[in-house]
PDB file of C-alpha atoms in Angstrom:
ATOM      1  CA  MET E   1     187.241  43.009  13.827  1.00  0.00           C
ATOM      2  CA  LYS E   2     183.669  41.860  13.561  1.00  0.00           C
ATOM      3  CA  ARG E   3     180.471  43.381  14.451  1.00  0.00           C
ATOM      4  CA  GLY E   4     176.856  42.103  14.703  1.00  0.00           C
ATOM      5  CA  LEU E   5     173.947  43.829  13.016  1.00  0.00           C
ATOM      6  CA  HIS E   6     170.227  42.998  13.206  1.00  0.00           C
ATOM      7  CA  LEU E   7     168.478  45.103  10.465  1.00  0.00           C
ATOM      8  CA  HIS E   8     164.683  45.016  10.678  1.00  0.00           C
ATOM      9  CA  VAL E   9     162.865  46.374   7.490  1.00  0.00           C
ATOM     10  CA  ILE E  10     159.346  47.566   8.348  1.00  0.00           C
ATOM     11  CA  HIS E  11     156.566  49.377   6.252  1.00  0.00           C
ATOM     12  CA  VAL E  12     156.404  53.012   6.703  1.00  0.00           C
ATOM     13  CA  SER E  13     152.903  54.754   5.916  1.00  0.00           C
ATOM     14  CA  GLY E  14     153.147  57.469   2.863  1.00  0.00           C
ATOM     15  CA  GLN E  15     151.410  59.916   5.128  1.00  0.00           C
ATOM     16  CA  ARG E  16     154.317  59.459   7.952  1.00  0.00           C
ATOM     17  CA  MET E  17     157.019  59.972   4.997  1.00  0.00           C
ATOM     18  CA  ILE E  18     155.472  62.914   3.875  1.00  0.00           C
ATOM     19  CA  ARG E  19     155.509  64.522   7.582  1.00  0.00           C
ATOM     20  CA  GLN E  20     159.136  63.284   7.751  1.00  0.00           C
ATOM     21  CA  GLY E  21     160.232  65.069   4.764  1.00  0.00           C
ATOM     22  CA  SER E  22     161.524  62.431   2.964  1.00  0.00           C
ATOM     23  CA  ASP E  23     158.518  62.286  -0.041  1.00  0.00           C
ATOM     24  CA  GLY E  24     158.965  66.302  -0.381  1.00  0.00           C
ATOM     25  CA  LEU E  25     162.778  66.008  -0.995  1.00  0.00           C
ATOM     26  CA  TRP E  26     162.035  64.807  -4.054  1.00  0.00           C
ATOM     27  CA  ARG E  27     160.689  67.431  -5.082  1.00  0.00           C
ATOM     28  CA  GLY E  28     163.121  70.211  -3.817  1.00  0.00           C
ATOM     29  CA  ASP E  29     160.943  70.959  -0.548  1.00  0.00           C
ATOM     30  CA  HIS E  30     163.573  71.507   2.021  1.00  0.00           C
ATOM     31  CA  THR E  31     161.120  72.797   4.829  1.00  0.00           C
ATOM     32  CA  GLN E  32     159.108  69.396   5.798  1.00  0.00           C
ATOM     33  CA  GLY E  33     159.991  67.041   8.510  1.00  0.00           C
ATOM     34  CA  SER E  34     163.247  66.680   9.521  1.00  0.00           C
ATOM     35  CA  MET E  35     164.506  68.947   7.006  1.00  0.00           C
ATOM     36  CA  GLY E  36     162.947  71.810   8.879  1.00  0.00           C
ATOM     37  CA  ALA E  37     165.031  70.718  11.975  1.00  0.00           C
ATOM     38  CA  VAL E  38     162.709  68.333  13.471  1.00  0.00           C
ATOM     39  CA  PRO E  39     164.501  65.330  14.909  1.00  0.00           C
ATOM     40  CA  ILE E  40     164.074  62.273  12.915  1.00  0.00           C
ATOM     41  CA  ARG E  41     163.441  60.222  15.791  1.00  0.00           C
ATOM     42  CA  THR E  42     160.305  61.859  16.606  1.00  0.00           C
ATOM     43  CA  PHE E  43     159.064  60.397  13.058  1.00  0.00           C
ATOM     44  CA  ILE E  44     159.834  56.654  14.413  1.00  0.00           C
ATOM     45  CA  PRO E  45     157.458  55.882  17.487  1.00  0.00           C
ATOM     46  CA  LEU E  46     158.530  52.300  17.503  1.00  0.00           C
ATOM     47  CA  HIS E  47     159.526  52.924  21.351  1.00  0.00           C
ATOM     48  CA  LEU E  48     156.349  54.562  22.394  1.00  0.00           C
ATOM     49  CA  LEU E  49     153.306  52.968  24.156  1.00  0.00           C
ATOM     50  CA  ALA E  50     149.912  53.373  22.558  1.00  0.00           C
ATOM     51  CA  PHE E  51     148.634  55.495  25.581  1.00  0.00           C
ATOM     52  CA  ASP E  52     151.855  57.749  25.472  1.00  0.00           C
ATOM     53  CA  GLN E  53     150.975  58.695  21.733  1.00  0.00           C
ATOM     54  CA  SER E  54     147.338  59.224  22.328  1.00  0.00           C
ATOM     55  CA  PRO E  55     146.644  60.611  25.719  1.00  0.00           C
ATOM     56  CA  GLU E  56     142.813  60.244  25.069  1.00  0.00           C
ATOM     57  CA  LEU E  57     142.990  56.646  24.581  1.00  0.00           C
ATOM     58  CA  LEU E  58     143.517  55.890  28.146  1.00  0.00           C
ATOM     59  CA  LYS E  59     140.341  57.749  29.010  1.00  0.00           C
ATOM     60  CA  TRP E  60     138.487  55.777  26.457  1.00  0.00           C
ATOM     61  CA  MET E  61     139.564  52.400  27.414  1.00  0.00           C
ATOM     62  CA  LYS E  62     138.627  52.867  31.035  1.00  0.00           C
ATOM     63  CA  CYS E  63     135.401  53.923  30.060  1.00  0.00           C
ATOM     64  CA  VAL E  64     134.816  51.117  27.509  1.00  0.00           C
ATOM     65  CA  THR E  65     135.959  48.641  30.578  1.00  0.00           C
ATOM     66  CA  TYR E  66     134.463  50.333  33.529  1.00  0.00           C
ATOM     67  CA  GLY E  67     133.403  47.837  36.098  1.00  0.00           C
ATOM     68  CA  MET E  68     135.563  45.014  34.946  1.00  0.00           C
ATOM     69  CA  GLU E  69     138.428  45.795  37.348  1.00  0.00           C
ATOM     70  CA  PHE E  70     141.615  45.884  34.545  1.00  0.00           C
ATOM     71  CA  GLN E  71     145.271  46.559  35.912  1.00  0.00           C
ATOM     72  CA  TYR E  72     147.076  48.586  33.362  1.00  0.00           C
ATOM     73  CA  LEU E  73     150.485  46.622  33.516  1.00  0.00           C
ATOM     74  CA  ASP E  74     153.593  48.746  32.864  1.00  0.00           C
ATOM     75  CA  PRO E  75     156.885  47.296  31.192  1.00  0.00           C
ATOM     76  CA  ALA E  76     157.855  45.868  34.943  1.00  0.00           C
ATOM     77  CA  GLY E  77     154.597  44.143  35.238  1.00  0.00           C
ATOM     78  CA  TRP E  78     155.169  42.177  32.148  1.00  0.00           C
ATOM     79  CA  PHE E  79     157.273  39.821  34.121  1.00  0.00           C
ATOM     80  CA  GLU E  80     155.458  39.744  37.359  1.00  0.00           C
ATOM     81  CA  HIS E  81     152.086  41.476  38.392  1.00  0.00           C
ATOM     82  CA  HIS E  82     150.126  39.044  35.646  1.00  0.00           C
ATOM     83  CA  HIS E  83     150.962  35.916  37.660  1.00  0.00           C
ATOM     84  CA  GLY E  84     148.093  37.130  39.912  1.00  0.00           C
ATOM     85  CA  PHE E  85     144.145  36.881  39.546  1.00  0.00           C
ATOM     86  CA  GLY E  86     142.541  39.421  37.306  1.00  0.00           C
ATOM     87  CA  ASN E  87     141.977  41.046  34.112  1.00  0.00           C
ATOM     88  CA  TYR E  88     145.114  42.999  32.531  1.00  0.00           C
ATOM     89  CA  VAL E  89     145.607  45.408  29.833  1.00  0.00           C
ATOM     90  CA  TRP E  90     149.136  45.218  28.112  1.00  0.00           C
ATOM     91  CA  SER E  91     150.040  48.226  26.153  1.00  0.00           C
ATOM     92  CA  PRO E  92     153.693  47.569  24.853  1.00  0.00           C
ATOM     93  CA  PRO E  93     155.580  49.564  22.129  1.00  0.00           C
ATOM     94  CA  PRO E  94     155.969  47.915  18.892  1.00  0.00           C
ATOM     95  CA  ALA E  95     159.467  46.858  19.152  1.00  0.00           C
ATOM     96  CA  ALA E  96     158.953  44.953  22.345  1.00  0.00           C
ATOM     97  CA  CYS E  97     155.611  43.318  21.636  1.00  0.00           C
ATOM     98  CA  LYS E  98     156.992  40.197  20.784  1.00  0.00           C
ATOM     99  CA  VAL E  99     158.005  39.955  24.480  1.00  0.00           C
ATOM    100  CA  VAL E 100     154.652  40.467  25.503  1.00  0.00           C
ATOM    101  CA  ALA E 101     153.498  37.646  23.372  1.00  0.00           C
ATOM    102  CA  GLU E 102     155.899  35.478  24.879  1.00  0.00           C
ATOM    103  CA  GLN E 103     154.573  36.270  28.367  1.00  0.00           C
ATOM    104  CA  LEU E 104     150.720  36.628  27.455  1.00  0.00           C
ATOM    105  CA  THR E 105     151.292  32.862  26.481  1.00  0.00           C
ATOM    106  CA  LYS E 106     152.622  31.978  30.233  1.00  0.00           C
ATOM    107  CA  ALA E 107     149.704  34.035  31.679  1.00  0.00           C
ATOM    108  CA  ARG E 108     147.140  32.616  30.051  1.00  0.00           C
ATOM    109  CA  TRP E 109     148.036  29.032  30.666  1.00  0.00           C
ATOM    110  CA  LYS E 110     148.720  29.957  34.217  1.00  0.00           C
ATOM    111  CA  ARG E 111     145.677  31.928  34.725  1.00  0.00           C
ATOM    112  CA  PRO E 112     143.046  30.860  32.341  1.00  0.00           C
ATOM    113  CA  GLU E 113     140.310  32.702  33.971  1.00  0.00           C
ATOM    114  CA  SER E 114     141.836  35.771  33.350  1.00  0.00           C
ATOM    115  CA  LEU E 115     140.749  38.466  31.003  1.00  0.00           C
ATOM    116  CA  HIS E 116     143.664  40.050  28.372  1.00  0.00           C
ATOM    117  CA  LEU E 117     143.683  43.173  26.335  1.00  0.00           C
ATOM    118  CA  ILE E 118     146.574  43.988  24.153  1.00  0.00           C
ATOM    119  CA  VAL E 119     146.711  47.418  22.782  1.00  0.00           C
ATOM    120  CA  VAL E 120     149.364  48.166  20.279  1.00  0.00           C
ATOM    121  CA  PRO E 121     149.816  50.449  16.866  1.00  0.00           C
ATOM    122  CA  ARG E 122     150.147  48.481  13.847  1.00  0.00           C
ATOM    123  CA  LEU E 123     153.993  48.862  13.633  1.00  0.00           C
ATOM    124  CA  MET E 124     156.726  46.532  13.325  1.00  0.00           C
ATOM    125  CA  THR E 125     154.309  43.715  12.949  1.00  0.00           C
ATOM    126  CA  GLY E 126     156.302  41.407  11.023  1.00  0.00           C
ATOM    127  CA  ARG E 127     157.896  40.663  14.579  1.00  0.00           C
ATOM    128  CA  TRP E 128     155.046  40.062  16.681  1.00  0.00           C
ATOM    129  CA  ARG E 129     151.815  39.773  14.741  1.00  0.00           C
ATOM    130  CA  ARG E 130     151.553  36.445  13.775  1.00  0.00           C
ATOM    131  CA  HIS E 131     152.701  35.381  17.554  1.00  0.00           C
ATOM    132  CA  LEU E 132     149.215  37.634  18.706  1.00  0.00           C
ATOM    133  CA  THR E 133     146.823  36.328  16.141  1.00  0.00           C
ATOM    134  CA  ARG E 134     147.795  32.866  17.169  1.00  0.00           C
ATOM    135  CA  GLY E 135     147.625  33.523  20.777  1.00  0.00           C
ATOM    136  CA  THR E 136     144.694  35.530  21.350  1.00  0.00           C
ATOM    137  CA  ASP E 137     141.095  34.956  20.425  1.00  0.00           C
ATOM    138  CA  LYS E 138     140.359  37.717  18.033  1.00  0.00           C
ATOM    139  CA  HIS E 139     141.421  41.542  17.215  1.00  0.00           C
ATOM    140  CA  PHE E 140     140.412  44.231  15.552  1.00  0.00           C
ATOM    141  CA  GLU E 141     141.625  47.816  14.392  1.00  0.00           C
ATOM    142  CA  LEU E 142     140.706  50.879  15.514  1.00  0.00           C
ATOM    143  CA  VAL E 143     140.838  53.939  13.005  1.00  0.00           C
ATOM    144  CA  ASP E 144     138.882  56.586  14.674  1.00  0.00           C
ATOM    145  CA  ALA E 145     138.384  58.514  17.971  1.00  0.00           C
ATOM    146  CA  PRO E 146     140.481  58.183  20.250  1.00  0.00           C
ATOM    147  CA  TRP E 147     142.822  56.992  17.797  1.00  0.00           C
ATOM    148  CA  SER E 148     143.240  59.387  15.234  1.00  0.00           C
ATOM    149  CA  LEU E 149     144.540  57.852  12.153  1.00  0.00           C
ATOM    150  CA  ALA E 150     145.189  61.024  10.455  1.00  0.00           C
ATOM    151  CA  GLU E 151     147.568  62.044  13.157  1.00  0.00           C
ATOM    152  CA  GLN E 152     149.130  58.857  13.871  1.00  0.00           C
ATOM    153  CA  CYS E 153     149.310  57.298  10.389  1.00  0.00           C
ATOM    154  CA  LYS E 154     148.542  53.661  11.544  1.00  0.00           C
ATOM    155  CA  PRO E 155     145.592  52.124  12.816  1.00  0.00           C
ATOM    156  CA  LEU E 156     145.679  50.773  16.310  1.00  0.00           C
ATOM    157  CA  LEU E 157     145.278  46.879  16.937  1.00  0.00           C
ATOM    158  CA  ILE E 158     143.403  45.510  19.943  1.00  0.00           C
ATOM    159  CA  PHE E 159     143.861  41.920  20.718  1.00  0.00           C
ATOM    160  CA  PHE E 160     142.022  40.312  23.277  1.00  0.00           C
ATOM    161  CA  CYS E 161     142.174  36.761  25.313  1.00  0.00           C
ATOM    162  CA  LEU E 162     138.555  35.596  26.571  1.00  0.00           C
ATOM    163  CA  PRO E 163     138.487  33.931  29.824  1.00  0.00           C
ATOM    164  CA  ILE E 164     139.015  29.928  29.606  1.00  0.00           C
ATOM    165  CA  GLY E 165     135.757  28.382  31.258  1.00  0.00           C
ATOM    166  CA  LEU E 166     136.770  25.787  33.941  1.00  0.00           C
ATOM    167  CA  ALA E 167     133.526  24.685  34.698  1.00  0.00           C
ATOM    168  CA  SER E 168     131.536  21.290  33.214  1.00  0.00           C
ATOM    169  CA  PRO E 169     129.943  21.574  30.009  1.00  0.00           C
ATOM    170  CA  GLY E 170     126.964  19.682  31.301  1.00  0.00           C
ATOM    171  CA  LEU E 171     126.669  16.923  28.815  1.00  0.00           C
ATOM    172  CA  ARG E 172     124.799  14.695  31.483  1.00  0.00           C
ATOM    173  CA  THR E 173     121.816  17.229  31.831  1.00  0.00           C
ATOM    174  CA  ASN E 174     121.318  17.818  28.305  1.00  0.00           C
ATOM    175  CA  LYS E 175     118.801  15.607  27.352  1.00  0.00           C
ATOM    176  CA  GLY E 176     118.312  16.367  23.988  1.00  0.00           C
ATOM    177  CA  GLY E 177     121.643  16.338  22.390  1.00  0.00           C
ATOM    178  CA  TRP E 178     122.557  14.912  18.866  1.00  0.00           C
ATOM    179  CA  ARG E 179     119.238  13.237  19.125  1.00  0.00           C
ATOM    180  CA  SER E 180     117.459  16.106  18.557  1.00  0.00           C
ATOM    181  CA  MET E 181     119.897  17.384  15.385  1.00  0.00           C
ATOM    182  CA  GLU E 182     118.299  17.338  12.058  1.00  0.00           C
ATOM    183  CA  GLY E 183     119.626  17.104   8.695  1.00  0.00           C
ATOM    184  CA  GLN E 184     118.472  17.066   5.138  1.00  0.00           C
ATOM    185  CA  CYS E 185     119.456  13.696   2.912  1.00  0.00           C
ATOM    186  CA  SER E 186     121.452  15.162  -0.337  1.00  0.00           C
ATOM    187  CA  LYS E 187     119.721  11.871  -2.569  1.00  0.00           C
ATOM    188  CA  CYS E 188     116.011  11.737  -1.211  1.00  0.00           C
ATOM    189  CA  LYS E 189     115.582  15.370   0.239  1.00  0.00           C
ATOM    190  CA  VAL E 190     114.181  13.258   3.486  1.00  0.00           C
ATOM    191  CA  TRP E 191     114.950  15.265   7.019  1.00  0.00           C
ATOM    192  CA  ILE E 192     116.277  12.720   9.394  1.00  0.00           C
ATOM    193  CA  LYS E 193     116.868  13.047  13.097  1.00  0.00           C
ATOM    194  CA  GLY E 194     120.112  11.943  14.831  1.00  0.00           C
ATOM    195  CA  ALA E 195     117.980   9.286  16.690  1.00  0.00           C
ATOM    196  CA  ASP E 196     117.474   7.880  13.402  1.00  0.00           C
ATOM    197  CA  GLY E 197     121.221   7.467  12.235  1.00  0.00           C
ATOM    198  CA  LEU E 198     122.317  10.735  11.102  1.00  0.00           C
ATOM    199  CA  PHE E 199     125.456  10.098  12.350  1.00  0.00           C
ATOM    200  CA  CYS E 200     125.588   6.272  11.328  1.00  0.00           C
ATOM    201  CA  ALA E 201     127.487   5.176   8.450  1.00  0.00           C
ATOM    202  CA  ASN E 202     124.954   2.108   8.000  1.00  0.00           C
ATOM    203  CA  TYR E 203     122.895   4.792   6.350  1.00  0.00           C
ATOM    204  CA  CYS E 204     125.273   6.095   3.681  1.00  0.00           C
ATOM    205  CA  TRP E 205     123.700   3.216   0.991  1.00  0.00           C
ATOM    206  CA  GLN E 206     120.394   4.025   1.357  1.00  0.00           C
ATOM    207  CA  ARG E 207     120.219   7.648   2.406  1.00  0.00           C
ATOM    208  CA  GLY E 208     123.194   8.956   0.592  1.00  0.00           C
ATOM    209  CA  ARG E 209     125.473  11.820   2.618  1.00  0.00           C
ATOM    210  CA  THR E 210     123.353  14.664   4.790  1.00  0.00           C
ATOM    211  CA  MET E 211     123.455  18.186   4.310  1.00  0.00           C
ATOM    212  CA  MET E 212     126.047  18.248   7.435  1.00  0.00           C
ATOM    213  CA  GLY E 213     128.363  15.961   5.659  1.00  0.00           C
ATOM    214  CA  ILE E 214     128.187  13.226   8.275  1.00  0.00           C
ATOM    215  CA  CYS E 215     126.377  10.538   6.998  1.00  0.00           C
TER     216      CYS E 215
END
């Protein structure tokens, strides 16, 4: 008989090891964490949402996004609700964040005018962090209230996807454009405007390469 096994090696905070009891076990302390009859599963929150780990986080999110009419997606909404118009907050558990990264890509292509926020603890990042950093516009870490780093042992990652503008860039109405741009020649130090040949290769022999690196 044969069996398949997927083994995921993840980073564990030293503070979490102390609480779980592994650190104290080497020193003969049999009273901490799982050695003190606390279920070891409570120290592995890979299946918990960020809002479940910190109830104050949900209140904080609603406060800072007040007036933007965000919809908070549950796991069932990852596959259906994001197809409509609106702004969305995704809060996946670390173990399922890769699924959200895939669904987020579909949501951005279908509704480019929507704003998305992804809130997830920094756990099991080897499976999904690269996908999210490439599929979102920016992210930052939250290590202070309402997310207690001392209590949660890991920072909170918040990714966001800005709406993609569908309006015209207005190139025809921009009368200045590249003609109003200036650059300094790296050889003669003369300031050259775009209309004088800043972007023209014919000036390379006469004026050298400009500070803008184009001519």
